CSV table of C-alpha atoms and ligand atoms in Angstrom, one decimal:
chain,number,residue,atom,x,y,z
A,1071,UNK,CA,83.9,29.4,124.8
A,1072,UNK,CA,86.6,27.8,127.1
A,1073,UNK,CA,90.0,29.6,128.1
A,1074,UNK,CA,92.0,27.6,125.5
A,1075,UNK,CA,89.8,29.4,122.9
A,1076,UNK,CA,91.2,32.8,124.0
A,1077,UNK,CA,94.0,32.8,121.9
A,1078,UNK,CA,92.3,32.2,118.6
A,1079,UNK,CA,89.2,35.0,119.6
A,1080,UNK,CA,91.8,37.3,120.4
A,1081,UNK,CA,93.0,36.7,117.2
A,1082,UNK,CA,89.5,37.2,115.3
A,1083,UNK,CA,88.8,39.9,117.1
A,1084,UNK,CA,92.3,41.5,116.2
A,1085,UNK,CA,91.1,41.3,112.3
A,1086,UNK,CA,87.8,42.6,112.8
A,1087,UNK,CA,87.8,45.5,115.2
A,1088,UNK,CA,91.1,46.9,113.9
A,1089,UNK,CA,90.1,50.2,115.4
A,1090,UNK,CA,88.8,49.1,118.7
A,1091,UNK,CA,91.7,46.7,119.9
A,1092,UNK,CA,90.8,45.3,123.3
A,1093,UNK,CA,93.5,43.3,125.2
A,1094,UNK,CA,93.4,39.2,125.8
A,1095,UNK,CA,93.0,39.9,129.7
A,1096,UNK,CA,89.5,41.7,128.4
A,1097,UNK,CA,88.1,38.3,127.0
A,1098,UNK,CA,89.5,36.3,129.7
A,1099,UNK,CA,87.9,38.4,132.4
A,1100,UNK,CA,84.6,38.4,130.4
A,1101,UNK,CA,84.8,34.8,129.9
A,1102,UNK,CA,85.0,34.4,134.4
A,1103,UNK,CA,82.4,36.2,134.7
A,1104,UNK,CA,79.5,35.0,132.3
A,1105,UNK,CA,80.6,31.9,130.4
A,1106,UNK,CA,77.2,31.5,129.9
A,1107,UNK,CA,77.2,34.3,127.0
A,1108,UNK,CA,80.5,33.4,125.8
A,1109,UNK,CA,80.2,31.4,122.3
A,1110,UNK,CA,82.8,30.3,119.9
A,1111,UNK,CA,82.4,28.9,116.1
A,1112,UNK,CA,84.9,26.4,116.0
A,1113,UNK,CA,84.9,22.6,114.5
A,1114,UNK,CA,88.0,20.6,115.5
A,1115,UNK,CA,90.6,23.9,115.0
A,1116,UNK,CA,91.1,27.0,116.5
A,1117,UNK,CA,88.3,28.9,116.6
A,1118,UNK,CA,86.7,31.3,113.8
A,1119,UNK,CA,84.5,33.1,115.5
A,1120,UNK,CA,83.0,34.1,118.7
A,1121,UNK,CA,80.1,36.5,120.5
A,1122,UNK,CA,80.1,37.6,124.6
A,1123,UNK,CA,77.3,38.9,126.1
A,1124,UNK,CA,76.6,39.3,129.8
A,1125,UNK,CA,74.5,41.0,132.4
A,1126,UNK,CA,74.6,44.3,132.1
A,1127,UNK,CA,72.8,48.2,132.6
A,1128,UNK,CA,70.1,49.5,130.2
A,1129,UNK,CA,71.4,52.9,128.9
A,1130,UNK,CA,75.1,51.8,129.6
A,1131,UNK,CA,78.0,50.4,128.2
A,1132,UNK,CA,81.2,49.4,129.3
A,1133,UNK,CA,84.4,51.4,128.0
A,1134,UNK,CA,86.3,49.8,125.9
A,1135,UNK,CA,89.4,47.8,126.2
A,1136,UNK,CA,88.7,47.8,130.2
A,1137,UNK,CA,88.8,44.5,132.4
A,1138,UNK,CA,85.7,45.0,135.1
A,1139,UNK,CA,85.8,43.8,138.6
A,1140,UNK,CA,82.7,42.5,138.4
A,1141,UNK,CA,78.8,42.1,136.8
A,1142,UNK,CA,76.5,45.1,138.1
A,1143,UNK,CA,75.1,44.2,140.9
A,1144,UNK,CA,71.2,45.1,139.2
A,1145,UNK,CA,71.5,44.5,135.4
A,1146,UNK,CA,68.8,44.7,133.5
A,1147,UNK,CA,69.1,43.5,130.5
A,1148,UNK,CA,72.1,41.1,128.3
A,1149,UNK,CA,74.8,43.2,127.1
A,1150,UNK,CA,76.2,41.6,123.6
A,1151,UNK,CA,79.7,43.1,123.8
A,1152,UNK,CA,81.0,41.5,120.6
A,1153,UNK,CA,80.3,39.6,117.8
A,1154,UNK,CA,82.5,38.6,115.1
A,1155,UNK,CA,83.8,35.8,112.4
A,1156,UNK,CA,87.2,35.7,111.3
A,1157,UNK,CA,87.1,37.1,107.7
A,1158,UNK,CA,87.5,33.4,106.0
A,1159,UNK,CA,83.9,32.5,108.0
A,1160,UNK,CA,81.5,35.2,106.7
A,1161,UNK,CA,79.0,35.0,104.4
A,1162,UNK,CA,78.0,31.5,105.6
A,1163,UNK,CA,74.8,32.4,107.2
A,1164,UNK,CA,75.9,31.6,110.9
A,1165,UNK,CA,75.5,35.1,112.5
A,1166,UNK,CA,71.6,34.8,112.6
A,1167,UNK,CA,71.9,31.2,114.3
A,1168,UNK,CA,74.0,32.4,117.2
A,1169,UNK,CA,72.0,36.1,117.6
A,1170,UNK,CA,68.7,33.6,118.0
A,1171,UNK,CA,70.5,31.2,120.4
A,1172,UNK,CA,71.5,34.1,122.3
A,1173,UNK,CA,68.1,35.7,122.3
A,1174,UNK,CA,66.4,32.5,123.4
A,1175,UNK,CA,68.7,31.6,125.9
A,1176,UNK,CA,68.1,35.4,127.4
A,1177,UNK,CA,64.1,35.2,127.0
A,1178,UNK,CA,64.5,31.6,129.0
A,1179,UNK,CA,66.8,33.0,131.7
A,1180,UNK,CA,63.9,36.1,132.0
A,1181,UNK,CA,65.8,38.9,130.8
A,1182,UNK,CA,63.4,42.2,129.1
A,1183,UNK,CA,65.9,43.0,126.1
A,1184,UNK,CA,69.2,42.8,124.2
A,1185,UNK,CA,71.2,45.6,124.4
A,1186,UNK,CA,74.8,46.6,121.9
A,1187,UNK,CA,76.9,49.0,120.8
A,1188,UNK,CA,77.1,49.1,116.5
A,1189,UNK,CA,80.4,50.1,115.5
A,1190,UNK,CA,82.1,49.3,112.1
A,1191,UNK,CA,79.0,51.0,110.5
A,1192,UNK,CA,76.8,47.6,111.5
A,1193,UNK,CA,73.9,49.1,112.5
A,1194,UNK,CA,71.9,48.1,109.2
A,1195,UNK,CA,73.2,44.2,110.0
A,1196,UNK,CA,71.9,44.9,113.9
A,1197,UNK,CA,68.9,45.9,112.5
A,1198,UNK,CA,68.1,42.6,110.5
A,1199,UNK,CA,68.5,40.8,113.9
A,1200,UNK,CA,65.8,43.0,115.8
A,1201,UNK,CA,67.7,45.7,117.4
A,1202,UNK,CA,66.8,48.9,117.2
A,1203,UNK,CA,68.9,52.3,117.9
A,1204,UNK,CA,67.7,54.0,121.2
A,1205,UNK,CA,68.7,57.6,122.3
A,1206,UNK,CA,69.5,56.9,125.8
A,1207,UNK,CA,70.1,60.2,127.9
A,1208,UNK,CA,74.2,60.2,128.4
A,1209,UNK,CA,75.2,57.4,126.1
A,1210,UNK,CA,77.1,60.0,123.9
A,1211,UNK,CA,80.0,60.5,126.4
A,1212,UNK,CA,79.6,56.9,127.6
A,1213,UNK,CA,80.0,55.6,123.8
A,1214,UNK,CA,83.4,58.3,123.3
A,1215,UNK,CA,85.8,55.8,123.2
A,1216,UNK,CA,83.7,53.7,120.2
A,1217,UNK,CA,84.3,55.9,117.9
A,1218,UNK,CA,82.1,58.7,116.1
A,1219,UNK,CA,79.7,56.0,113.9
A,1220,UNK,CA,78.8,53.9,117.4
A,1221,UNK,CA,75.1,53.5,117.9
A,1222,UNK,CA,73.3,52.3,121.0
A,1223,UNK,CA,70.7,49.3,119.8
A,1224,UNK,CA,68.5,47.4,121.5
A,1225,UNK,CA,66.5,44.5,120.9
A,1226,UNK,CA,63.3,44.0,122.9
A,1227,UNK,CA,62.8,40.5,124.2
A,1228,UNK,CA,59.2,38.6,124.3
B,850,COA,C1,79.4,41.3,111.5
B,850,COA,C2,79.9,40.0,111.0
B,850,COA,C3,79.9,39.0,112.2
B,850,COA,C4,78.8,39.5,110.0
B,850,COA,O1,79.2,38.2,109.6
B,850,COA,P1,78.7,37.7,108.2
B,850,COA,O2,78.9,36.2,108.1
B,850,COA,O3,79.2,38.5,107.1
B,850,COA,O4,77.1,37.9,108.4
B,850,COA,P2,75.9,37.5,107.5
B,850,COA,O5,76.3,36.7,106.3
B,850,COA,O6,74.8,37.0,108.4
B,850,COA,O7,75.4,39.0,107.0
B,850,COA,C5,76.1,39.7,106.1
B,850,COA,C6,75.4,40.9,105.7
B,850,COA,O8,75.5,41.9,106.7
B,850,COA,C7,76.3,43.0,106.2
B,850,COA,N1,77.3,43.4,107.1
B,850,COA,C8,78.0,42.6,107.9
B,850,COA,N2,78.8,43.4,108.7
B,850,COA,C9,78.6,44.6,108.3
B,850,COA,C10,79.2,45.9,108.8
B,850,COA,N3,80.1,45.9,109.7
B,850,COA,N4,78.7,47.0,108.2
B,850,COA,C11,77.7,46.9,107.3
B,850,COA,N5,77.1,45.8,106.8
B,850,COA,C12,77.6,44.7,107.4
B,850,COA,C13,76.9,42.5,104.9
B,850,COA,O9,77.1,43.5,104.0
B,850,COA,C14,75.9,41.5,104.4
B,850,COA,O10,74.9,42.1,103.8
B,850,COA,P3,74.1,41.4,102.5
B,850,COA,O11,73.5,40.1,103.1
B,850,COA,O12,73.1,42.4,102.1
B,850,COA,O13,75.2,41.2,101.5
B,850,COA,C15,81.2,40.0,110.3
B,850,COA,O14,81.1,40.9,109.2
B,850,COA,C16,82.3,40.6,111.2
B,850,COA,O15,82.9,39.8,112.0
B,850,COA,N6,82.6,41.9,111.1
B,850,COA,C17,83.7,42.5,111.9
B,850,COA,C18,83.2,42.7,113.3
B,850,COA,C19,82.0,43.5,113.4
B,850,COA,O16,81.9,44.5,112.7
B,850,COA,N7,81.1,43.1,114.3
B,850,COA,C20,79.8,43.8,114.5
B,850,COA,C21,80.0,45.2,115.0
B,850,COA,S1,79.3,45.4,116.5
């Protein structure tokens, strides 16, 4: 992902988390502080899908639709904040490429596990790609603004 891709992930994102809108200044700050987990699907056009991840707090997740000053200062695992395909690029097969990219890009860089939030009832898809739901002591006030079907998943990392 580069900044001129921000307009056309805000933009997929605005079509697939219709409930959990997150302004443009949340991707660009993301995209500052970790490019290296920011991914678009894109050919010559705007782009048609994207995922961020970044270093981030087991048993933790950010709130959303909130621009942070910066990374923790310990993370301990890779925080996938978002995954998503603009509704004309599903069913193509691509998710599972990315997950693994991200996943082996993480195990390189040394990082124990993959950690997300499911919302849009997508815990059945997270668990296809490895992650599993974790009762983390807290994460039900910490997950109040994802909505009542949010789940806390985590993928273990070899
Ligand atoms: C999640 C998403 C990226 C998957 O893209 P995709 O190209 O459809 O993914 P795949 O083709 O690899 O997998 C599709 C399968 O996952 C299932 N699936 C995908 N999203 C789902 C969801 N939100 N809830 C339940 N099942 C879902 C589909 O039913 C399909 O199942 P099938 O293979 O048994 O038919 C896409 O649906 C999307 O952008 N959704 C909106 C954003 C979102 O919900 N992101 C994840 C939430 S954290």
């Amino acid at each position: 992902m580069r900044p001129d891709d921000i307009e056309a992930v805000v933009n997929v994102a605005r079509v697939s988390f219709p409930d959990h809108f997150e302004d443009q200044a949340c991707f660009e700050n993301r995209l500052a502080l970790y490019p290296r987990g920011c991914f678009v699907l894109a050919d010559d056009g705007p782009a048609k899908g994207y995922l961020i991840a970044y270093p981030w707090r087991d048993a933790s997740a950010p709130p959303l639709n909130t621009v942070i000053e910066g990374l923790p200062a310990e993370p301990t695992l890779i925080y996938l904040h978002d995954l998503a395909l603009h509704p004309e690029a599903r069913g193509g097969g691509v998710t599972g490429a990315i997950v693994e990219r991200l996943a082996d890009q993480a195990t390189e860089d040394g990082w124990p596990a993959i950690a997300l939030v499911a919302v849009n009832d997508a815990a059945r898809f997270w668990s296809r790609h490895g992650f599993e739901p974790v009762e983390a002591e807290g994460m039900a006030e910490k997950l109040a603004s994802y909505g009542d079907d949010a789940r806390y998943m985590v993928r273990p990392l070899a």
